[in-house]
Short mmCIF file of C-alpha atoms and ligand atoms in Angstrom, two decimals:
data_model
loop_
_atom_site.label_atom_id
_atom_site.label_comp_id
_atom_site.label_asym_id
_atom_site.label_seq_id
_atom_site.Cartn_x
_atom_site.Cartn_y
_atom_site.Cartn_z
CA MET A 1 0.00 0.00 0.00
CA SER A 2 1.44 3.39 -0.91
CA LEU A 3 1.78 5.99 1.81
CA VAL A 4 -0.14 9.24 1.63
CA ARG A 5 2.86 11.12 3.06
CA PRO A 6 6.17 9.31 2.61
CA MET A 7 8.58 9.32 5.55
CA ARG A 8 12.26 10.12 5.17
CA ILE A 9 14.58 9.24 8.02
CA SER A 10 18.31 8.65 8.32
CA PHE A 11 18.17 5.18 6.78
CA GLY A 12 16.07 6.09 3.76
CA THR A 13 12.60 6.99 2.56
CA LEU A 14 9.56 4.83 3.10
CA THR A 15 7.03 5.41 0.34
CA ASP A 16 4.93 2.30 0.64
CA ARG A 17 4.35 -0.76 2.76
CA ASP A 18 4.25 -4.33 1.65
CA VAL A 19 1.98 -5.71 4.37
CA LEU A 20 2.05 -9.32 5.52
CA LEU A 21 -1.28 -10.31 7.05
CA VAL A 22 -1.95 -13.59 8.83
CA ARG A 23 -5.52 -14.84 8.87
CA ALA A 24 -5.91 -17.70 11.34
CA GLN A 25 -8.93 -19.94 11.66
CA THR A 26 -9.94 -21.95 14.71
CA GLU A 27 -11.57 -25.38 14.59
CA ASN A 28 -14.92 -23.64 15.02
CA GLY A 29 -14.21 -21.51 11.98
CA THR A 30 -13.62 -18.28 13.91
CA GLU A 31 -11.12 -16.04 12.15
CA GLY A 32 -8.41 -13.92 13.66
CA TRP A 33 -6.07 -11.38 12.03
CA GLY A 34 -2.48 -10.47 12.73
CA GLU A 35 -0.51 -7.78 10.90
CA CYS A 36 3.24 -8.09 10.59
CA VAL A 37 4.98 -4.74 11.06
CA ALA A 38 8.19 -5.65 9.24
CA PHE A 39 9.05 -3.53 6.21
CA SER A 40 10.13 -4.91 2.82
CA ALA A 41 13.81 -4.45 3.64
CA PRO A 42 15.70 -5.07 6.91
CA VAL A 43 16.44 -1.40 7.56
CA TYR A 44 14.61 -0.67 10.81
CA SER A 45 15.27 -4.10 12.33
CA PRO A 46 16.75 -7.33 10.93
CA GLU A 47 13.26 -8.55 10.02
CA TYR A 48 11.66 -8.00 6.61
CA VAL A 49 8.43 -9.14 4.99
CA GLN A 50 9.64 -12.11 2.96
CA GLY A 51 11.85 -13.27 5.84
CA CYS A 52 8.87 -13.21 8.20
CA ARG A 53 6.80 -15.13 5.68
CA GLU A 54 9.54 -17.74 5.37
CA VAL A 55 10.11 -18.19 9.12
CA ILE A 56 6.38 -18.48 9.74
CA GLU A 57 5.85 -21.02 6.98
CA ARG A 58 8.94 -23.06 7.66
CA PHE A 59 9.25 -23.05 11.45
CA PHE A 60 6.45 -21.35 13.36
CA ALA A 61 3.38 -22.81 11.65
CA PRO A 62 4.61 -26.44 11.94
CA ALA A 63 5.41 -25.87 15.64
CA ILE A 64 1.89 -24.64 16.27
CA LEU A 65 -0.35 -26.53 13.87
CA GLY A 66 -1.15 -30.07 14.81
CA ARG A 67 -1.25 -29.30 18.51
CA GLY A 68 -5.01 -28.94 18.51
CA GLU A 69 -6.48 -25.72 19.81
CA ILE A 70 -3.73 -23.76 21.45
CA ARG A 71 -4.21 -20.53 23.32
CA ALA A 72 -2.52 -17.31 22.26
CA GLU A 73 -0.83 -17.24 25.66
CA GLU A 74 1.04 -20.44 24.73
CA VAL A 75 2.49 -19.14 21.46
CA SER A 76 5.62 -17.47 22.85
CA GLY A 77 6.49 -20.60 24.84
CA LEU A 78 6.00 -22.87 21.83
CA LEU A 79 8.22 -20.64 19.69
CA GLU A 80 10.83 -19.98 22.37
CA GLY A 81 13.34 -22.35 20.80
CA PHE A 82 13.46 -20.17 17.68
CA LEU A 83 15.61 -17.13 18.27
CA GLY A 84 14.62 -13.58 17.46
CA HIS A 85 11.97 -12.90 14.79
CA GLN A 86 9.80 -10.96 17.22
CA MET A 87 7.71 -9.35 14.48
CA ALA A 88 6.86 -12.70 12.91
CA LYS A 89 6.10 -14.21 16.33
CA ALA A 90 3.90 -11.23 17.22
CA THR A 91 1.90 -11.70 14.03
CA ILE A 92 1.00 -15.30 14.86
CA GLU A 93 0.21 -14.54 18.49
CA THR A 94 -2.02 -11.60 17.53
CA ALA A 95 -3.98 -13.61 14.95
CA LEU A 96 -4.64 -16.35 17.52
CA LEU A 97 -5.50 -13.82 20.22
CA ASP A 98 -7.97 -12.10 17.91
CA ALA A 99 -9.72 -15.39 17.13
CA GLN A 100 -9.69 -16.46 20.79
CA LEU A 101 -11.15 -13.17 22.04
CA LYS A 102 -13.76 -13.16 19.27
CA GLU A 103 -14.89 -16.59 20.51
CA ASN A 104 -15.08 -15.22 24.08
CA GLY A 105 -16.75 -11.96 23.00
CA GLN A 106 -13.99 -9.92 24.65
CA SER A 107 -12.22 -6.89 23.15
CA PHE A 108 -8.43 -6.47 23.05
CA GLY A 109 -8.77 -3.42 25.30
CA SER A 110 -10.72 -5.25 27.98
CA TYR A 111 -8.35 -8.24 27.82
CA PHE A 112 -5.26 -6.00 28.16
CA GLY A 113 -6.73 -4.01 31.06
CA ALA A 114 -7.43 -0.73 29.24
CA THR A 115 -8.66 2.06 31.49
CA ARG A 116 -9.59 4.60 28.81
CA SER A 117 -12.12 4.54 25.97
CA GLU A 118 -10.07 6.87 23.76
CA VAL A 119 -6.41 7.71 23.38
CA ASP A 120 -4.45 10.90 22.71
CA CYS A 121 -2.75 10.79 19.33
CA GLY A 122 0.58 12.04 18.11
CA VAL A 123 2.06 12.10 14.63
CA SER A 124 5.52 11.39 13.34
CA VAL A 125 6.96 13.81 10.77
CA GLY A 126 9.82 12.80 8.47
CA ILE A 127 12.85 14.81 7.38
CA ALA A 128 11.63 17.49 4.98
CA SER A 129 13.31 19.06 1.96
CA SER A 130 13.34 22.46 3.71
CA ILE A 131 12.29 24.08 6.97
CA ASP A 132 9.41 25.84 5.16
CA ARG A 133 8.12 22.49 3.92
CA LEU A 134 8.41 21.06 7.42
CA LEU A 135 6.41 23.94 8.88
CA GLU A 136 3.74 23.45 6.21
CA GLU A 137 3.47 19.75 7.05
CA VAL A 138 3.39 20.31 10.80
CA SER A 139 0.71 22.98 10.41
CA LEU A 140 -1.53 20.47 8.61
CA TYR A 141 -1.19 18.05 11.50
CA VAL A 142 -1.77 20.73 14.10
CA ALA A 143 -4.93 21.72 12.21
CA GLU A 144 -6.06 18.08 12.24
CA GLY A 145 -5.84 18.20 16.03
CA TYR A 146 -2.79 16.02 16.77
CA ARG A 147 -1.84 16.35 20.42
CA ARG A 148 1.88 15.81 19.97
CA ILE A 149 4.35 16.23 17.14
CA LYS A 150 7.40 13.99 16.70
CA LEU A 151 10.15 15.20 14.39
CA LYS A 152 12.67 12.87 12.83
CA ILE A 153 16.20 14.20 13.27
CA GLU A 154 19.64 13.29 11.93
CA PRO A 155 23.02 15.07 11.86
CA GLY A 156 22.47 18.22 9.79
CA TRP A 157 18.70 18.23 10.44
CA ASP A 158 18.18 18.78 14.14
CA VAL A 159 18.61 22.05 16.05
CA ASP A 160 17.35 24.36 13.26
CA PRO A 161 14.17 22.49 12.32
CA VAL A 162 13.33 21.86 15.97
CA ALA A 163 13.89 25.56 16.77
CA ALA A 164 11.62 26.55 13.86
CA VAL A 165 8.79 24.25 14.94
CA ARG A 166 9.14 25.25 18.58
CA SER A 167 9.00 28.94 17.75
CA ALA A 168 5.94 28.49 15.51
CA TRP A 169 4.12 26.41 18.18
CA PRO A 170 5.56 27.43 21.57
CA MET A 171 3.17 25.24 23.56
CA ILE A 172 2.78 22.08 21.48
CA PRO A 173 4.04 18.82 23.02
CA LEU A 174 7.09 18.09 20.89
CA GLN A 175 9.59 15.24 20.75
CA VAL A 176 12.36 14.07 18.43
CA ASP A 177 13.39 10.69 17.04
CA ALA A 178 16.89 9.98 15.74
CA ASN A 179 16.57 6.28 14.80
CA GLN A 180 20.18 5.68 15.99
CA ALA A 181 21.69 8.42 13.83
CA TYR A 182 24.12 9.87 16.41
CA ALA A 183 27.19 8.81 18.38
CA LEU A 184 28.05 9.56 21.99
CA SER A 185 30.66 12.00 20.67
CA ASP A 186 27.71 14.15 19.48
CA THR A 187 26.61 14.76 23.07
CA GLU A 188 27.59 18.43 23.14
CA HIS A 189 25.58 19.04 20.01
CA LEU A 190 22.56 17.06 21.24
CA VAL A 191 22.53 19.03 24.49
CA ARG A 192 21.60 22.06 22.35
CA LEU A 193 18.16 20.47 21.97
CA ASP A 194 17.56 20.84 25.70
CA ARG A 195 16.32 24.40 25.35
CA PHE A 196 13.25 23.37 23.29
CA ASP A 197 11.33 21.78 26.14
CA LEU A 198 11.06 18.43 24.38
CA LEU A 199 9.11 15.54 25.87
CA LEU A 200 11.92 13.19 24.92
CA ILE A 201 14.67 12.26 22.47
CA GLU A 202 14.08 8.83 21.01
CA GLN A 203 16.83 6.33 20.22
CA PRO A 204 19.66 8.80 19.65
CA LEU A 205 22.43 6.15 19.57
CA ASN A 206 23.01 2.67 18.19
CA GLU A 207 20.50 0.11 19.44
CA HIS A 208 23.23 -1.92 21.21
CA ASP A 209 24.76 1.06 22.97
CA LEU A 210 23.10 0.83 26.37
CA LEU A 211 26.05 2.38 28.20
CA GLY A 212 26.17 5.26 25.71
CA HIS A 213 22.47 5.98 26.26
CA ALA A 214 23.00 5.87 30.03
CA GLU A 215 25.86 8.37 29.72
CA LEU A 216 23.87 10.64 27.40
CA ALA A 217 20.87 10.51 29.74
CA LYS A 218 23.09 11.88 32.51
CA ARG A 219 24.29 14.73 30.33
CA MET A 220 21.00 15.77 28.67
CA GLN A 221 18.03 17.30 30.42
CA THR A 222 15.70 15.99 27.73
CA PRO A 223 14.62 12.48 28.76
CA VAL A 224 16.16 9.66 26.71
CA CYS A 225 13.56 7.23 25.29
CA LEU A 226 14.47 3.88 23.77
CA ASP A 227 12.79 2.22 20.79
CA GLU A 228 14.96 -0.14 18.67
CA THR A 229 16.98 -1.30 21.73
CA ILE A 230 13.95 -2.77 23.48
CA THR A 231 12.95 -6.14 22.02
CA SER A 232 11.70 -7.81 25.23
CA LEU A 233 10.85 -7.30 28.89
CA ALA A 234 14.41 -8.37 29.74
CA ASP A 235 15.80 -5.55 27.56
CA ALA A 236 13.48 -3.06 29.25
CA ARG A 237 14.59 -4.17 32.71
CA GLN A 238 18.24 -3.86 31.77
CA ALA A 239 17.90 -0.47 30.11
CA VAL A 240 16.00 0.94 33.08
CA ALA A 241 18.46 -0.54 35.59
CA LEU A 242 21.38 1.06 33.73
CA GLY A 243 19.66 4.44 33.48
CA ALA A 244 19.68 4.12 29.67
CA ALA A 245 15.90 4.53 29.31
CA GLU A 246 13.91 7.22 31.08
CA ILE A 247 10.92 6.56 28.82
CA ILE A 248 10.12 3.56 26.62
CA ASN A 249 8.37 3.39 23.25
CA ILE A 250 6.48 0.10 23.15
CA LYS A 251 5.97 -1.30 19.66
CA PRO A 252 4.18 -4.64 19.96
CA GLY A 253 5.78 -6.08 16.82
CA ARG A 254 9.28 -5.20 17.97
CA VAL A 255 8.87 -6.94 21.34
CA GLY A 256 7.21 -10.15 20.09
CA GLY A 257 3.57 -9.25 20.61
CA TYR A 258 0.89 -7.61 22.71
CA LEU A 259 1.31 -9.96 25.67
CA GLU A 260 4.98 -9.00 26.08
CA SER A 261 3.94 -5.36 25.54
CA VAL A 262 1.56 -5.59 28.48
CA ARG A 263 4.34 -7.12 30.60
CA ILE A 264 6.69 -4.26 29.68
CA HIS A 265 3.93 -1.77 30.46
CA ASP A 266 3.35 -3.35 33.89
CA PHE A 267 7.06 -3.33 34.72
CA CYS A 268 7.47 0.30 33.60
CA LYS A 269 4.39 1.39 35.54
CA GLU A 270 5.78 -0.15 38.72
CA SER A 271 9.17 1.44 38.01
CA GLY A 272 7.79 4.92 37.28
CA ILE A 273 8.92 4.83 33.64
CA PRO A 274 6.39 6.45 31.26
CA VAL A 275 5.58 4.48 28.10
CA TRP A 276 3.89 5.31 24.83
CA CYS A 277 2.79 3.25 21.83
CA GLY A 278 4.99 3.43 18.76
CA GLY A 279 3.81 2.98 15.19
CA MET A 280 5.03 1.07 12.15
CA PHE A 281 2.60 2.45 9.56
CA GLU A 282 0.06 -0.20 10.46
CA THR A 283 -3.17 -0.66 8.55
CA GLY A 284 -6.42 -0.58 10.51
CA ILE A 285 -5.78 -4.17 11.63
CA GLY A 286 -2.61 -3.41 13.55
CA ARG A 287 -3.79 0.08 14.46
CA ALA A 288 -6.91 -1.27 16.20
CA ALA A 289 -4.77 -3.40 18.48
CA ASN A 290 -2.27 -0.57 19.08
CA VAL A 291 -5.04 1.82 20.10
CA ALA A 292 -6.34 -0.79 22.57
CA LEU A 293 -2.85 -1.17 24.06
CA ALA A 294 -2.38 2.61 24.27
CA ALA A 295 -5.47 2.75 26.51
CA LEU A 296 -3.60 1.09 29.40
CA PRO A 297 -2.92 3.37 32.37
CA GLY A 298 0.89 3.52 32.01
CA PHE A 299 0.66 4.89 28.45
CA ILE A 300 0.78 8.45 29.69
CA LEU A 301 2.30 10.03 26.56
CA PRO A 302 0.48 10.29 23.22
CA GLY A 303 1.46 7.49 20.82
CA ASP A 304 2.29 7.30 17.11
CA THR A 305 -1.30 6.14 16.77
CA SER A 306 -2.30 8.48 13.98
CA GLY A 307 -5.50 8.46 11.94
CA SER A 308 -5.67 6.23 8.85
CA SER A 309 -5.50 9.29 6.57
CA ARG A 310 -1.91 9.96 7.69
CA TYR A 311 -0.92 6.68 6.07
CA PHE A 312 -3.19 5.36 3.33
CA HIS A 313 -5.70 6.60 0.76
CA ARG A 314 -7.91 3.69 1.70
CA ASP A 315 -7.53 1.40 4.71
CA VAL A 316 -8.32 -2.31 4.91
CA THR A 317 -10.77 -1.67 7.77
CA GLN A 318 -13.10 1.21 8.49
CA PRO A 319 -10.75 4.20 8.79
CA PHE A 320 -9.55 5.49 12.14
CA VAL A 321 -10.58 9.14 12.24
CA LEU A 322 -9.27 11.60 14.83
CA GLU A 323 -11.84 13.38 16.96
CA GLY A 324 -10.41 16.16 19.06
CA GLY A 325 -6.94 14.67 18.62
CA ARG A 326 -8.03 11.28 19.93
CA LEU A 327 -8.94 7.87 18.55
CA LYS A 328 -11.65 5.71 20.06
CA VAL A 329 -10.62 2.31 21.39
CA PRO A 330 -12.54 -0.34 19.45
CA GLN A 331 -15.07 -2.03 21.73
CA GLY A 332 -16.06 -5.05 19.62
CA PRO A 333 -14.66 -8.54 20.24
CA GLY A 334 -11.00 -9.16 19.36
CA ILE A 335 -9.42 -6.31 17.41
CA GLY A 336 -12.93 -4.88 17.14
CA VAL A 337 -12.76 -3.74 13.52
CA THR A 338 -14.04 -5.43 10.37
CA VAL A 339 -11.61 -6.32 7.64
CA ASP A 340 -12.75 -5.27 4.17
CA LEU A 341 -12.16 -8.66 2.55
CA ALA A 342 -12.99 -7.54 -0.98
CA PHE A 343 -10.45 -4.70 -0.75
CA VAL A 344 -7.82 -6.94 0.81
CA GLU A 345 -8.30 -9.39 -2.05
CA GLU A 346 -8.03 -6.60 -4.59
CA ILE A 347 -4.64 -5.48 -3.27
CA THR A 348 -3.26 -8.93 -2.46
CA THR A 349 -0.16 -9.87 -4.42
CA GLU A 350 0.58 -13.31 -2.94
CA VAL A 351 -1.28 -15.84 -0.78
CA TRP A 352 0.18 -18.75 1.20
CA ARG A 353 -2.09 -21.37 2.70
CA ILE A 354 -0.64 -23.30 5.61
CA GLY A 355 -2.32 -26.26 7.29
CA ALA A 356 -5.76 -27.71 6.60
CA VAL A 357 -7.37 -24.65 5.00
O1 NPG B 1 2.91 6.59 12.79
O2 NPG B 1 3.05 4.47 12.39
C1 NPG B 1 3.55 5.60 12.46
C2 NPG B 1 5.01 5.78 12.10
C3 NPG B 1 5.79 6.28 13.22
O3 NPG B 1 7.91 7.25 12.97
C4 NPG B 1 7.27 6.24 12.99
N1 NPG B 1 7.81 5.05 12.88
O4 NPG B 1 11.15 4.84 14.12
O5 NPG B 1 9.27 4.89 15.11
C5 NPG B 1 9.93 4.87 14.09
C6 NPG B 1 9.21 4.96 12.80
C7 NPG B 1 9.76 4.48 11.57
C8 NPG B 1 9.67 5.26 10.43
C9 NPG B 1 10.37 3.29 11.51
C10 NPG B 1 10.14 4.82 9.24
C11 NPG B 1 10.87 2.84 10.32
C12 NPG B 1 10.74 3.62 9.18
#
């Protein structure tokens, strides 16, 4: 699906998304959907669409099928022997959870422990061709009612664009995301961002550089938030213990699913670490589940849970539309949104059938 507004960041420009969807069916014929957040190329994480497809078909499906009805809660244990591949694992777990909750008549939000019926929404803005263009784009989002703006930064595109946005909107909640584009030796430069009253700086350094993030966190006033580094609850515990993460972006695909996301949320809530829900340009399928997760009490910062119109001309579910800068948490069973099967079929390029379907 092609993106309405492409996103340029330090590792390239994303103009479209090749979306891998898993449609699971229980013995009773109930269907569940899972959306894989991997991109076509392994640029954000080592996972990519065709790799996820392969690992699911070759390893995960055989480990799960043939065991009778298994519960979504058992998926991570059954797949534990296979290393990594969190996004592919999350896809399977989510599809099974959707089917399971549909059979029980329970929504994702109620199952996760959501305490809100709507969530505050933020939007992520890519690197623009000029500061004027950036201001134009941000003003569109502000007019749409977004409650927080996130600007992508990289060396050469940081202090000036942030200063321009801050001076145009002195009060707007603002944060920046570097997607690992800096080194610890850039600390003095990054400290110049402190005067813009930012909510956070996200993943400034390499994903493996926990000690670097801990050092930077000591030297910057702006809170350091981790994204790519956190692929599990264990990572979150370590990062918090080291002082490398003062805030965590929870992306369910990156951490192996919604169940691990809830565990990370619970740990962070107990530890006084704010969390927010990240985005991976999900269609309405993944977005519905993200919005449900973002309704948990520890998600105190607005997420990258933008309206469908930020991403696609037409969504594969009913579109998510912002009202007063918020999205409503779906209340129906499972993900709580209906998949437009005819449209999905129309845009499908490949289908794999696994098991007795
Ligand atoms: O709103 O879904 C969204 C996208 C939010 O910026 C976003 N995603 O690093 O968090 C990120 C990021 C991203 C952008 C990741 C482009 C990979 C490529």
